[in-house]
Amino acid sequence: MAQSRQSRRARVVIVGCGFGGLFAVRALKSTPADVLVVDRNNYHLFQPLLYQVASAALSPADIARPIRSILRDQHNARVMLGEVDGIDLNERWVSAAGARVPYDYLVLAPGAVDNYFGHDEWREYAPGMKEVEEAILIRSRLLRSFEAAELEADPAEHDAHLTFIIVGAGPTGVELAGAIKELAVDVVARDFRVTDTRKARVILIEAGPRLLPALHADSSARALAQLRALGVEVRLGASVTRVFAGGVEAGGERLGSYNVIWAAGVRASPLGAALGVPLGPAGRVRVLPDCSIPAHPEVFVIGDAAYLVDPVTAQPVPGVSQGALQMGRYVAGVIDAAVRGAPSPRAQGFHYRDRGSMATVGKSRAVVELGRLHFGGLAAWLAWMVLHVTVLIGFRNRLAVLSSWIYSYVFFRRGSRLITGLRPAAILRPIAPATSDAAAASAAAVPPGRDG
Amino acid sequence: MAQSRQSRRARVVIVGCGFGGLFAVRALKSTPADVLVVDRNNYHLFQPLLYQVASAALSPADIARPIRSILRDQHNARVMLGEVDGIDLNERWVSAAGARVPYDYLVLAPGAVDNYFGHDEWREYAPGMKEVEEAILIRSRLLRSFEAAELEADPAEHDAHLTFIIVGAGPTGVELAGAIKELAVDVVARDFRVTDTRKARVILIEAGPRLLPALHADSSARALAQLRALGVEVRLGASVTRVFAGGVEAGGERLGSYNVIWAAGVRASPLGAALGVPLGPAGRVRVLPDCSIPAHPEVFVIGDAAYLVDPVTAQPVPGVSQGALQMGRYVAGVIDAAVRGAPSPRAQGFHYRDRGSMATVGKSRAVVELGRLHFGGLAAWLAWMVLHVTVLIGFRNRLAVLSSWIYSYVFFRRGSRLITGLRPAAILRPIAPATSDAAAASAAAVPPGRDG
């Protein structure tokens, strides 16, 4: 802190504190620059475990940690709560929370939003699962469905309450399908007197020919077998053509359900499009090999919002946490070198290192790919557990998560089975006028949408 | 389950699963009757610790447990999720979730709601803290205030963001004031770079001459000294005459604050008034000595919704959890005797046994009254901790609560500091049409109110 420089310190602004933004700011720890992290949430969310909130195994606080806490001891970093609603690339500022924030280097890591492929009206009936609030909503809906089934005399309605449809068989869809089936069969079955919740149907619908398309075919087959052993119905090659208040149409079939969850894909945050630079697939910003945008070497886009074909593998960097955090570390290195006037890693460009992939299907069921080593079953599940608990180190939540999980898995109970937020009290408005989020929330009577 | 009786089994309906309803249903465990518990939430809430959710120390799931889980092994009990919206005392049914539910014995334990003493318009600016959703709202507002203060240049606005006003100095008000002061001083102080959150003002306003009026004067004095040592400003004998968007007027003074919390008192749930029987203070139903209502020995009102002067002490039974749970056990005994044709405890009437009182002020600060033994300080705080952790036995949450608390108190960190639910995504509507709650939630655009 005591060092003084002749020129003023460089100002780095990082927008978004997901994996990309978080690893960027942490990698700038020793850089002689003032770093500001802007996020519309006050917490970093460990998104890979969000499905465990939706399926009532964990509380939101178990998988989220205040950004300020994480950066408490990083003295060159500050945090600002707010949504970025404007960027001026020429004057070099972003606007957020009613203020203009100038930068010398800008890292955009705004992440992705659910992609309804032109059918945003489906969101109302089939919420996605990118945010804590959505996971809580899905949890409340799931749990209410069992309650509604218990009271429902009409057989078709009863079945619709006990049918859970997940659209999209990427990791989120697979994990959610397994978790919901376990919830119905193992967790709540003995709680109900009339309804046999073990008869709940969980249907996983995938337009493509196999699930987990980002993994290899043997892992897809392994996960399929595990899901089917669990009792999940998997429909491959079935496109959803309609979502409505009481179900979906998929593959020419009409399926009644009051619980449709959207996990069919994501597109980049609309913030990228606001830059006015060429976009790639799913609205991702086509970045240069060093993750910067054309004509602005001081502006970087990373993570799910960026589209970059890796020069080594000739494959696009995948939209997964590893991709985001590796990009975050890389651009931090570029910025650090620029600030110090040191040799830059810019020239060789970003290269994605595949650390392996895994997805869990349920208790003692998972698939893991580590290089050429592909395996499933209990060993895979233990590997998945160890990795996720390890990654949560630093989250104070490790102990709580571990004890919740041990409890859940040993006793087949889940401790977070609360139906909340569906009553009017939940929309009491915030009154503090200081930030733009507050303004957005006071307009909460308009139809919901997370992109605005 | 195999026993069969000549006459059909008696039907007991219990409305509300707070302390009164929960202890009533559990005490009916061996009664040859079909017991139905109706609640608008799917969980029993350990309300004495709700202030810890509001002050970011615990997650909702730590202090709430699904009613179905609690009653899983009680085979004569069923659970219904729904809000009672009609009672017919002559035909003996209640209506809930669109259905008529007949009863032979009815126990009403609907609890209390915040009392704004004719100023319900204050609720918007000064939420109470009776429900999980409200506690989450208060938590989000508190945490946003620090964020807003960090960004605010105007000194008056800055100070208003850093001023926290609690109206009412009963246990909830005292505990919340202490917890908020600790949050500002010990938990978040190092997270902020500009704002010195330790300068946050916490003002506890009480219209009466002393705090904790239900306790003895020496405990009031002890708690007052502890709160002041913690830095809480206590205004006694100051009536709040106005609450508005930016503060309150109290005792002739205008205090700027964006965080006003209402803990000034409760009134009985409006369900009691729907019975058409005489009401006592705060809308409580004047019950007979056996907790039944006039002319209907089969209908009981217990807990915060009941007004009963104890024949032994000539004092009204206090609106505390002990009062509710003792009444719950008592009416269960009356019903059990009636069902079995056994000698009834009706004749001697209900008698409240004072098990002592306690309130916590902060880390290692509390006051305890056990009969004539009154004490404060660390010993009182340890007694409070032991009691509350013990009572949480049965909640799976004991381990999680304990580890959260140890963590919080040892490291002065709090793990649940999430700002959630203030963005539009949080009001995505439930689509399952089965219950009246769902209908209430789809009308979520109307001004908030919990009583309707």
PDB file of N, CA, C and O in Angstrom, chain A residues 41-42 68-69 71-74 77 124 131 133 141 144 147 187 190-193 396 404 407 417 419 421-423 427 429 435 441 444, chain B residues 41-42 68-69 71-74 77 124 131 133 141 144 147 187 190-193 396 404 407 417 419 421-423 427 429 435 441 444:
ATOM      1  N   ASN A  41     -25.176  -9.208  -8.145  1.00  0.00           N
ATOM      2  CA  ASN A  41     -25.402  -9.917  -6.896  1.00  0.00           C
ATOM      3  C   ASN A  41     -24.260  -9.603  -5.940  1.00  0.00           C
ATOM      4  O   ASN A  41     -23.164  -9.268  -6.369  1.00  0.00           O
ATOM      5  N   ASN A  42     -24.524  -9.720  -4.651  1.00  0.00           N
ATOM      6  CA  ASN A  42     -23.443  -9.458  -3.691  1.00  0.00           C
ATOM      7  C   ASN A  42     -22.633 -10.714  -3.386  1.00  0.00           C
ATOM      8  O   ASN A  42     -21.789 -10.699  -2.513  1.00  0.00           O
ATOM      9  N   ARG A  68     -17.528  -9.568  -1.211  1.00  0.00           N
ATOM     10  CA  ARG A  68     -16.699  -8.771  -0.299  1.00  0.00           C
ATOM     11  C   ARG A  68     -15.913  -9.634   0.679  1.00  0.00           C
ATOM     12  O   ARG A  68     -14.786  -9.293   1.049  1.00  0.00           O
ATOM     13  N   SER A  69     -16.533 -10.724   1.116  1.00  0.00           N
ATOM     14  CA  SER A  69     -15.811 -11.622   2.027  1.00  0.00           C
ATOM     15  C   SER A  69     -14.627 -12.250   1.325  1.00  0.00           C
ATOM     16  O   SER A  69     -13.531 -12.329   1.880  1.00  0.00           O
ATOM     17  N   LEU A  71     -12.925 -11.157  -1.098  1.00  0.00           N
ATOM     18  CA  LEU A  71     -11.876 -10.200  -1.442  1.00  0.00           C
ATOM     19  C   LEU A  71     -11.450  -9.338  -0.260  1.00  0.00           C
ATOM     20  O   LEU A  71     -10.704  -8.368  -0.419  1.00  0.00           O
ATOM     21  N   ARG A  72     -11.927  -9.722   0.923  1.00  0.00           N
ATOM     22  CA  ARG A  72     -11.672  -8.919   2.117  1.00  0.00           C
ATOM     23  C   ARG A  72     -10.200  -8.545   2.272  1.00  0.00           C
ATOM     24  O   ARG A  72      -9.875  -7.407   2.588  1.00  0.00           O
ATOM     25  N   ASP A  73      -9.323  -9.509   2.037  1.00  0.00           N
ATOM     26  CA  ASP A  73      -7.901  -9.253   2.294  1.00  0.00           C
ATOM     27  C   ASP A  73      -7.113  -8.884   1.040  1.00  0.00           C
ATOM     28  O   ASP A  73      -5.892  -8.784   1.081  1.00  0.00           O
ATOM     29  N   GLN A  74      -7.818  -8.702  -0.068  1.00  0.00           N
ATOM     30  CA  GLN A  74      -7.123  -8.280  -1.287  1.00  0.00           C
ATOM     31  C   GLN A  74      -7.234  -6.764  -1.382  1.00  0.00           C
ATOM     32  O   GLN A  74      -8.217  -6.211  -1.892  1.00  0.00           O
ATOM     33  N   ALA A  77      -8.418  -4.479  -4.343  1.00  0.00           N
ATOM     34  CA  ALA A  77      -9.725  -4.753  -4.964  1.00  0.00           C
ATOM     35  C   ALA A  77     -10.854  -4.082  -4.200  1.00  0.00           C
ATOM     36  O   ALA A  77     -10.876  -4.067  -2.971  1.00  0.00           O
ATOM     37  N   GLU A 124     -42.104 -18.534 -18.487  1.00  0.00           N
ATOM     38  CA  GLU A 124     -43.068 -18.498 -17.396  1.00  0.00           C
ATOM     39  C   GLU A 124     -43.444 -19.903 -16.925  1.00  0.00           C
ATOM     40  O   GLU A 124     -43.648 -20.135 -15.737  1.00  0.00           O
ATOM     41  N   GLU A 131     -29.996 -18.700 -11.536  1.00  0.00           N
ATOM     42  CA  GLU A 131     -29.914 -17.791 -10.399  1.00  0.00           C
ATOM     43  C   GLU A 131     -30.476 -18.442  -9.144  1.00  0.00           C
ATOM     44  O   GLU A 131     -31.325 -19.332  -9.219  1.00  0.00           O
ATOM     45  N   GLU A 133     -32.603 -17.229  -7.097  1.00  0.00           N
ATOM     46  CA  GLU A 133     -34.046 -17.046  -7.005  1.00  0.00           C
ATOM     47  C   GLU A 133     -34.781 -18.098  -7.825  1.00  0.00           C
ATOM     48  O   GLU A 133     -35.840 -18.578  -7.430  1.00  0.00           O
ATOM     49  N   ARG A 141     -41.826 -25.007  -6.312  1.00  0.00           N
ATOM     50  CA  ARG A 141     -42.777 -25.651  -7.224  1.00  0.00           C
ATOM     51  C   ARG A 141     -42.756 -27.168  -7.096  1.00  0.00           C
ATOM     52  O   ARG A 141     -43.791 -27.822  -7.082  1.00  0.00           O
ATOM     53  N   ARG A 144     -44.413 -28.129  -3.844  1.00  0.00           N
ATOM     54  CA  ARG A 144     -45.855 -27.887  -3.898  1.00  0.00           C
ATOM     55  C   ARG A 144     -46.555 -28.928  -4.760  1.00  0.00           C
ATOM     56  O   ARG A 144     -47.729 -29.214  -4.548  1.00  0.00           O
ATOM     57  N   GLU A 147     -47.559 -31.752  -2.726  1.00  0.00           N
ATOM     58  CA  GLU A 147     -48.696 -31.336  -1.896  1.00  0.00           C
ATOM     59  C   GLU A 147     -49.981 -31.307  -2.717  1.00  0.00           C
ATOM     60  O   GLU A 147     -51.032 -31.778  -2.279  1.00  0.00           O
ATOM     61  N   VAL A 187     -36.666 -39.472  -0.608  1.00  0.00           N
ATOM     62  CA  VAL A 187     -36.717 -38.444   0.433  1.00  0.00           C
ATOM     63  C   VAL A 187     -38.130 -38.215   0.958  1.00  0.00           C
ATOM     64  O   VAL A 187     -38.365 -38.272   2.152  1.00  0.00           O
ATOM     65  N   ARG A 190     -42.100 -41.315   2.305  1.00  0.00           N
ATOM     66  CA  ARG A 190     -42.762 -41.693   3.552  1.00  0.00           C
ATOM     67  C   ARG A 190     -43.512 -40.523   4.191  1.00  0.00           C
ATOM     68  O   ARG A 190     -44.198 -40.700   5.198  1.00  0.00           O
ATOM     69  N   ASP A 191     -43.368 -39.331   3.622  1.00  0.00           N
ATOM     70  CA  ASP A 191     -44.052 -38.173   4.199  1.00  0.00           C
ATOM     71  C   ASP A 191     -45.516 -38.097   3.786  1.00  0.00           C
ATOM     72  O   ASP A 191     -46.296 -37.366   4.401  1.00  0.00           O
ATOM     73  N   PHE A 192     -45.877 -38.804   2.737  1.00  0.00           N
ATOM     74  CA  PHE A 192     -47.234 -38.675   2.218  1.00  0.00           C
ATOM     75  C   PHE A 192     -48.055 -39.914   2.529  1.00  0.00           C
ATOM     76  O   PHE A 192     -47.531 -41.028   2.522  1.00  0.00           O
ATOM     77  N   ARG A 193     -49.341 -39.689   2.806  1.00  0.00           N
ATOM     78  CA  ARG A 193     -50.195 -40.792   3.230  1.00  0.00           C
ATOM     79  C   ARG A 193     -51.007 -41.356   2.067  1.00  0.00           C
ATOM     80  O   ARG A 193     -51.316 -42.525   2.020  1.00  0.00           O
ATOM     81  N   ARG A 396     -16.976 -20.634   3.476  1.00  0.00           N
ATOM     82  CA  ARG A 396     -17.060 -21.070   4.866  1.00  0.00           C
ATOM     83  C   ARG A 396     -17.952 -22.291   4.896  1.00  0.00           C
ATOM     84  O   ARG A 396     -18.007 -23.048   5.851  1.00  0.00           O
ATOM     85  N   SER A 404     -24.431 -31.378   5.518  1.00  0.00           N
ATOM     86  CA  SER A 404     -25.717 -31.552   4.839  1.00  0.00           C
ATOM     87  C   SER A 404     -25.687 -32.771   3.931  1.00  0.00           C
ATOM     88  O   SER A 404     -26.628 -33.552   3.885  1.00  0.00           O
ATOM     89  N   TYR A 407     -25.530 -36.024   5.822  1.00  0.00           N
ATOM     90  CA  TYR A 407     -26.867 -36.244   6.355  1.00  0.00           C
ATOM     91  C   TYR A 407     -27.815 -36.736   5.260  1.00  0.00           C
ATOM     92  O   TYR A 407     -28.528 -37.725   5.412  1.00  0.00           O
ATOM     93  N   ARG A 417     -36.188 -28.426   2.616  1.00  0.00           N
ATOM     94  CA  ARG A 417     -37.423 -28.604   1.864  1.00  0.00           C
ATOM     95  C   ARG A 417     -38.445 -27.542   2.233  1.00  0.00           C
ATOM     96  O   ARG A 417     -39.531 -27.828   2.707  1.00  0.00           O
ATOM     97  N   ILE A 419     -40.990 -24.433   1.188  1.00  0.00           N
ATOM     98  CA  ILE A 419     -41.699 -23.732   0.127  1.00  0.00           C
ATOM     99  C   ILE A 419     -41.769 -22.274   0.548  1.00  0.00           C
ATOM    100  O   ILE A 419     -42.472 -21.929   1.485  1.00  0.00           O
ATOM    101  N   GLY A 421     -41.484 -17.907  -0.700  1.00  0.00           N
ATOM    102  CA  GLY A 421     -41.421 -16.908  -1.755  1.00  0.00           C
ATOM    103  C   GLY A 421     -42.592 -16.891  -2.700  1.00  0.00           C
ATOM    104  O   GLY A 421     -42.621 -16.106  -3.637  1.00  0.00           O
ATOM    105  N   LEU A 422     -43.577 -17.736  -2.500  1.00  0.00           N
ATOM    106  CA  LEU A 422     -44.701 -17.747  -3.427  1.00  0.00           C
ATOM    107  C   LEU A 422     -45.874 -16.927  -2.908  1.00  0.00           C
ATOM    108  O   LEU A 422     -46.883 -16.816  -3.572  1.00  0.00           O
ATOM    109  N   ARG A 423     -45.730 -16.355  -1.730  1.00  0.00           N
ATOM    110  CA  ARG A 423     -46.819 -15.553  -1.199  1.00  0.00           C
ATOM    111  C   ARG A 423     -46.487 -14.074  -1.338  1.00  0.00           C
ATOM    112  O   ARG A 423     -45.334 -13.691  -1.488  1.00  0.00           O
ATOM    113  N   ILE A 427     -42.805 -10.156  -2.102  1.00  0.00           N
ATOM    114  CA  ILE A 427     -42.487  -9.094  -3.058  1.00  0.00           C
ATOM    115  C   ILE A 427     -42.573  -7.710  -2.441  1.00  0.00           C
ATOM    116  O   ILE A 427     -42.678  -6.727  -3.145  1.00  0.00           O
ATOM    117  N   ARG A 429     -41.335  -4.438  -1.522  1.00  0.00           N
ATOM    118  CA  ARG A 429     -40.308  -3.809  -2.334  1.00  0.00           C
ATOM    119  C   ARG A 429     -39.186  -3.251  -1.470  1.00  0.00           C
ATOM    120  O   ARG A 429     -39.409  -2.811  -0.357  1.00  0.00           O
ATOM    121  N   THR A 435     -29.641   2.350  -5.891  1.00  0.00           N
ATOM    122  CA  THR A 435     -29.075   1.627  -7.033  1.00  0.00           C
ATOM    123  C   THR A 435     -30.129   1.351  -8.092  1.00  0.00           C
ATOM    124  O   THR A 435     -31.322   1.384  -7.829  1.00  0.00           O
ATOM    125  N   ALA A 441     -36.372  -3.438  -9.246  1.00  0.00           N
ATOM    126  CA  ALA A 441     -37.240  -4.224  -8.388  1.00  0.00           C
ATOM    127  C   ALA A 441     -38.553  -3.509  -8.118  1.00  0.00           C
ATOM    128  O   ALA A 441     -39.582  -4.142  -7.940  1.00  0.00           O
ATOM    129  N   ALA A 444     -41.291  -4.328 -10.309  1.00  0.00           N
ATOM    130  CA  ALA A 444     -41.423  -5.784 -10.285  1.00  0.00           C
ATOM    131  C   ALA A 444     -42.787  -6.281 -10.745  1.00  0.00           C
ATOM    132  O   ALA A 444     -42.978  -7.466 -10.949  1.00  0.00           O
TER     133      ALA A 444
ATOM    134  N   ASN B  41     -47.883 -22.901   5.411  1.00  0.00           N
ATOM    135  CA  ASN B  41     -46.505 -23.213   5.073  1.00  0.00           C
ATOM    136  C   ASN B  41     -46.290 -24.718   5.189  1.00  0.00           C
ATOM    137  O   ASN B  41     -47.004 -25.389   5.928  1.00  0.00           O
ATOM    138  N   ASN B  42     -45.313 -25.222   4.471  1.00  0.00           N
ATOM    139  CA  ASN B  42     -45.045 -26.661   4.576  1.00  0.00           C
ATOM    140  C   ASN B  42     -44.061 -26.977   5.694  1.00  0.00           C
ATOM    141  O   ASN B  42     -43.629 -28.114   5.825  1.00  0.00           O
ATOM    142  N   ARG B  68     -44.318 -32.404   7.362  1.00  0.00           N
ATOM    143  CA  ARG B  68     -44.433 -33.821   7.005  1.00  0.00           C
ATOM    144  C   ARG B  68     -43.288 -34.650   7.553  1.00  0.00           C
ATOM    145  O   ARG B  68     -43.472 -35.813   7.916  1.00  0.00           O
ATOM    146  N   SER B  69     -42.096 -34.070   7.572  1.00  0.00           N
ATOM    147  CA  SER B  69     -40.958 -34.804   8.140  1.00  0.00           C
ATOM    148  C   SER B  69     -41.156 -35.034   9.621  1.00  0.00           C
ATOM    149  O   SER B  69     -40.905 -36.120  10.131  1.00  0.00           O
ATOM    150  N   LEU B  71     -43.827 -35.263  11.273  1.00  0.00           N
ATOM    151  CA  LEU B  71     -44.935 -36.174  11.570  1.00  0.00           C
ATOM    152  C   LEU B  71     -44.845 -37.483  10.791  1.00  0.00           C
ATOM    153  O   LEU B  71     -45.784 -38.281  10.788  1.00  0.00           O
ATOM    154  N   ARG B  72     -43.717 -37.677  10.125  1.00  0.00           N
ATOM    155  CA  ARG B  72     -43.556 -38.843   9.258  1.00  0.00           C
ATOM    156  C   ARG B  72     -43.976 -40.155   9.932  1.00  0.00           C
ATOM    157  O   ARG B  72     -44.651 -40.973   9.345  1.00  0.00           O
ATOM    158  N   ASP B  73     -43.564 -40.316  11.188  1.00  0.00           N
ATOM    159  CA  ASP B  73     -43.818 -41.594  11.849  1.00  0.00           C
ATOM    160  C   ASP B  73     -45.046 -41.578  12.755  1.00  0.00           C
ATOM    161  O   ASP B  73     -45.296 -42.534  13.478  1.00  0.00           O
ATOM    162  N   GLN B  74     -45.788 -40.475  12.717  1.00  0.00           N
ATOM    163  CA  GLN B  74     -47.014 -40.434  13.518  1.00  0.00           C
ATOM    164  C   GLN B  74     -48.177 -40.841  12.610  1.00  0.00           C
ATOM    165  O   GLN B  74     -48.745 -40.021  11.888  1.00  0.00           O
ATOM    166  N   ALA B  77     -51.618 -39.060  11.925  1.00  0.00           N
ATOM    167  CA  ALA B  77     -51.594 -37.645  11.521  1.00  0.00           C
ATOM    168  C   ALA B  77     -51.394 -37.503  10.019  1.00  0.00           C
ATOM    169  O   ALA B  77     -50.597 -38.215   9.419  1.00  0.00           O
ATOM    170  N   GLU B 124     -45.107  -1.162   4.588  1.00  0.00           N
ATOM    171  CA  GLU B 124     -44.253  -1.100   3.403  1.00  0.00           C
ATOM    172  C   GLU B 124     -42.849  -0.601   3.752  1.00  0.00           C
ATOM    173  O   GLU B 124     -41.863  -1.048   3.181  1.00  0.00           O
ATOM    174  N   GLU B 131     -42.397 -14.003   9.350  1.00  0.00           N
ATOM    175  CA  GLU B 131     -42.330 -15.049   8.332  1.00  0.00           C
ATOM    176  C   GLU B 131     -40.920 -15.133   7.747  1.00  0.00           C
ATOM    177  O   GLU B 131     -40.176 -14.152   7.738  1.00  0.00           O
ATOM    178  N   GLU B 133     -40.108 -15.202   4.647  1.00  0.00           N
ATOM    179  CA  GLU B 133     -39.943 -14.260   3.552  1.00  0.00           C
ATOM    180  C   GLU B 133     -39.591 -12.868   4.063  1.00  0.00           C
ATOM    181  O   GLU B 133     -38.804 -12.149   3.452  1.00  0.00           O
ATOM    182  N   ARG B 141     -32.383  -6.096   2.695  1.00  0.00           N
ATOM    183  CA  ARG B 141     -32.358  -4.636   2.875  1.00  0.00           C
ATOM    184  C   ARG B 141     -31.174  -4.191   3.711  1.00  0.00           C
ATOM    185  O   ARG B 141     -30.509  -3.202   3.393  1.00  0.00           O
ATOM    186  N   ARG B 144     -28.032  -4.519   1.610  1.00  0.00           N
ATOM    187  CA  ARG B 144     -28.013  -3.510   0.546  1.00  0.00           C
ATOM    188  C   ARG B 144     -27.696  -2.137   1.094  1.00  0.00           C
ATOM    189  O   ARG B 144     -27.158  -1.296   0.389  1.00  0.00           O
ATOM    190  N   GLU B 147     -24.120  -1.578   1.104  1.00  0.00           N
ATOM    191  CA  GLU B 147     -23.688  -1.375  -0.282  1.00  0.00           C
ATOM    192  C   GLU B 147     -24.039   0.036  -0.758  1.00  0.00           C
ATOM    193  O   GLU B 147     -23.237   0.711  -1.400  1.00  0.00           O
ATOM    194  N   VAL B 187     -18.866  -8.009  11.742  1.00  0.00           N
ATOM    195  CA  VAL B 187     -18.926  -8.942  10.621  1.00  0.00           C
ATOM    196  C   VAL B 187     -18.515  -8.295   9.307  1.00  0.00           C
ATOM    197  O   VAL B 187     -17.649  -8.803   8.603  1.00  0.00           O
ATOM    198  N   ARG B 190     -14.710  -5.074   7.837  1.00  0.00           N
ATOM    199  CA  ARG B 190     -13.500  -5.185   7.013  1.00  0.00           C
ATOM    200  C   ARG B 190     -13.813  -5.427   5.540  1.00  0.00           C
ATOM    201  O   ARG B 190     -12.907  -5.427   4.707  1.00  0.00           O
ATOM    202  N   ASP B 191     -15.073  -5.613   5.203  1.00  0.00           N
ATOM    203  CA  ASP B 191     -15.436  -5.859   3.806  1.00  0.00           C
ATOM    204  C   ASP B 191     -15.522  -4.573   2.993  1.00  0.00           C
ATOM    205  O   ASP B 191     -15.527  -4.624   1.767  1.00  0.00           O
ATOM    206  N   PHE B 192     -15.629  -3.445   3.674  1.00  0.00           N
ATOM    207  CA  PHE B 192     -15.855  -2.198   2.951  1.00  0.00           C
ATOM    208  C   PHE B 192     -14.607  -1.329   2.983  1.00  0.00           C
ATOM    209  O   PHE B 192     -13.870  -1.301   3.967  1.00  0.00           O
ATOM    210  N   ARG B 193     -14.364  -0.643   1.857  1.00  0.00           N
ATOM    211  CA  ARG B 193     -13.140   0.134   1.737  1.00  0.00           C
ATOM    212  C   ARG B 193     -13.374   1.604   2.082  1.00  0.00           C
ATOM    213  O   ARG B 193     -12.477   2.276   2.564  1.00  0.00           O
ATOM    214  N   ARG B 396     -33.226 -31.540  11.828  1.00  0.00           N
ATOM    215  CA  ARG B 396     -31.978 -32.144  11.368  1.00  0.00           C
ATOM    216  C   ARG B 396     -30.903 -31.083  11.481  1.00  0.00           C
ATOM    217  O   ARG B 396     -29.707 -31.345  11.420  1.00  0.00           O
ATOM    218  N   SER B 404     -22.746 -23.452  12.165  1.00  0.00           N
ATOM    219  CA  SER B 404     -22.859 -22.056  11.750  1.00  0.00           C
ATOM    220  C   SER B 404     -22.562 -21.121  12.911  1.00  0.00           C
ATOM    221  O   SER B 404     -21.867 -20.121  12.767  1.00  0.00           O
ATOM    222  N   TYR B 407     -18.958 -21.164  13.978  1.00  0.00           N
ATOM    223  CA  TYR B 407     -18.226 -20.408  12.973  1.00  0.00           C
ATOM    224  C   TYR B 407     -18.424 -18.908  13.159  1.00  0.00           C
ATOM    225  O   TYR B 407     -17.493 -18.117  13.177  1.00  0.00           O
ATOM    226  N   ARG B 417     -24.929 -14.186   4.097  1.00  0.00           N
ATOM    227  CA  ARG B 417     -25.092 -12.785   3.747  1.00  0.00           C
ATOM    228  C   ARG B 417     -25.459 -12.627   2.288  1.00  0.00           C
ATOM    229  O   ARG B 417     -24.751 -12.004   1.507  1.00  0.00           O
ATOM    230  N   ILE B 419     -27.989 -11.262  -0.677  1.00  0.00           N
ATOM    231  CA  ILE B 419     -29.079 -10.372  -1.053  1.00  0.00           C
ATOM    232  C   ILE B 419     -29.858 -11.081  -2.141  1.00  0.00           C
ATOM    233  O   ILE B 419     -29.374 -11.237  -3.260  1.00  0.00           O
ATOM    234  N   GLY B 421     -33.917 -12.116  -3.910  1.00  0.00           N
ATOM    235  CA  GLY B 421     -35.362 -11.907  -3.945  1.00  0.00           C
ATOM    236  C   GLY B 421     -35.798 -10.501  -4.272  1.00  0.00           C
ATOM    237  O   GLY B 421     -36.981 -10.217  -4.284  1.00  0.00           O
ATOM    238  N   LEU B 422     -34.876  -9.594  -4.544  1.00  0.00           N
ATOM    239  CA  LEU B 422     -35.294  -8.228  -4.824  1.00  0.00           C
ATOM    240  C   LEU B 422     -35.371  -7.954  -6.316  1.00  0.00           C
ATOM    241  O   LEU B 422     -35.740  -6.871  -6.722  1.00  0.00           O
ATOM    242  N   ARG B 423     -35.016  -8.932  -7.127  1.00  0.00           N
ATOM    243  CA  ARG B 423     -35.076  -8.716  -8.564  1.00  0.00           C
ATOM    244  C   ARG B 423     -36.300  -9.411  -9.137  1.00  0.00           C
ATOM    245  O   ARG B 423     -36.864 -10.316  -8.536  1.00  0.00           O
ATOM    246  N   ILE B 427     -40.234 -13.080  -8.607  1.00  0.00           N
ATOM    247  CA  ILE B 427     -41.688 -13.146  -8.556  1.00  0.00           C
ATOM    248  C   ILE B 427     -42.277 -13.930  -9.715  1.00  0.00           C
ATOM    249  O   ILE B 427     -43.444 -13.791 -10.032  1.00  0.00           O
ATOM    250  N   ARG B 429     -44.257 -16.550 -11.251  1.00  0.00           N
ATOM    251  CA  ARG B 429     -45.433 -17.062 -10.549  1.00  0.00           C
ATOM    252  C   ARG B 429     -45.464 -18.576 -10.535  1.00  0.00           C
ATOM    253  O   ARG B 429     -45.008 -19.229 -11.463  1.00  0.00           O
ATOM    254  N   THR B 435     -54.044 -24.858  -5.260  1.00  0.00           N
ATOM    255  CA  THR B 435     -54.375 -24.337  -3.940  1.00  0.00           C
ATOM    256  C   THR B 435     -54.668 -22.846  -3.991  1.00  0.00           C
ATOM    257  O   THR B 435     -54.312 -22.145  -4.928  1.00  0.00           O
ATOM    258  N   ALA B 441     -50.752 -15.883  -4.911  1.00  0.00           N
ATOM    259  CA  ALA B 441     -49.467 -15.484  -5.460  1.00  0.00           C
ATOM    260  C   ALA B 441     -49.604 -14.940  -6.877  1.00  0.00           C
ATOM    261  O   ALA B 441     -48.860 -14.072  -7.281  1.00  0.00           O
ATOM    262  N   ALA B 444     -49.963 -11.341  -7.229  1.00  0.00           N
ATOM    263  CA  ALA B 444     -48.836 -10.753  -6.508  1.00  0.00           C
ATOM    264  C   ALA B 444     -48.574  -9.301  -6.874  1.00  0.00           C
ATOM    265  O   ALA B 444     -47.791  -8.633  -6.224  1.00  0.00           O
TER     266      ALA B 444
END
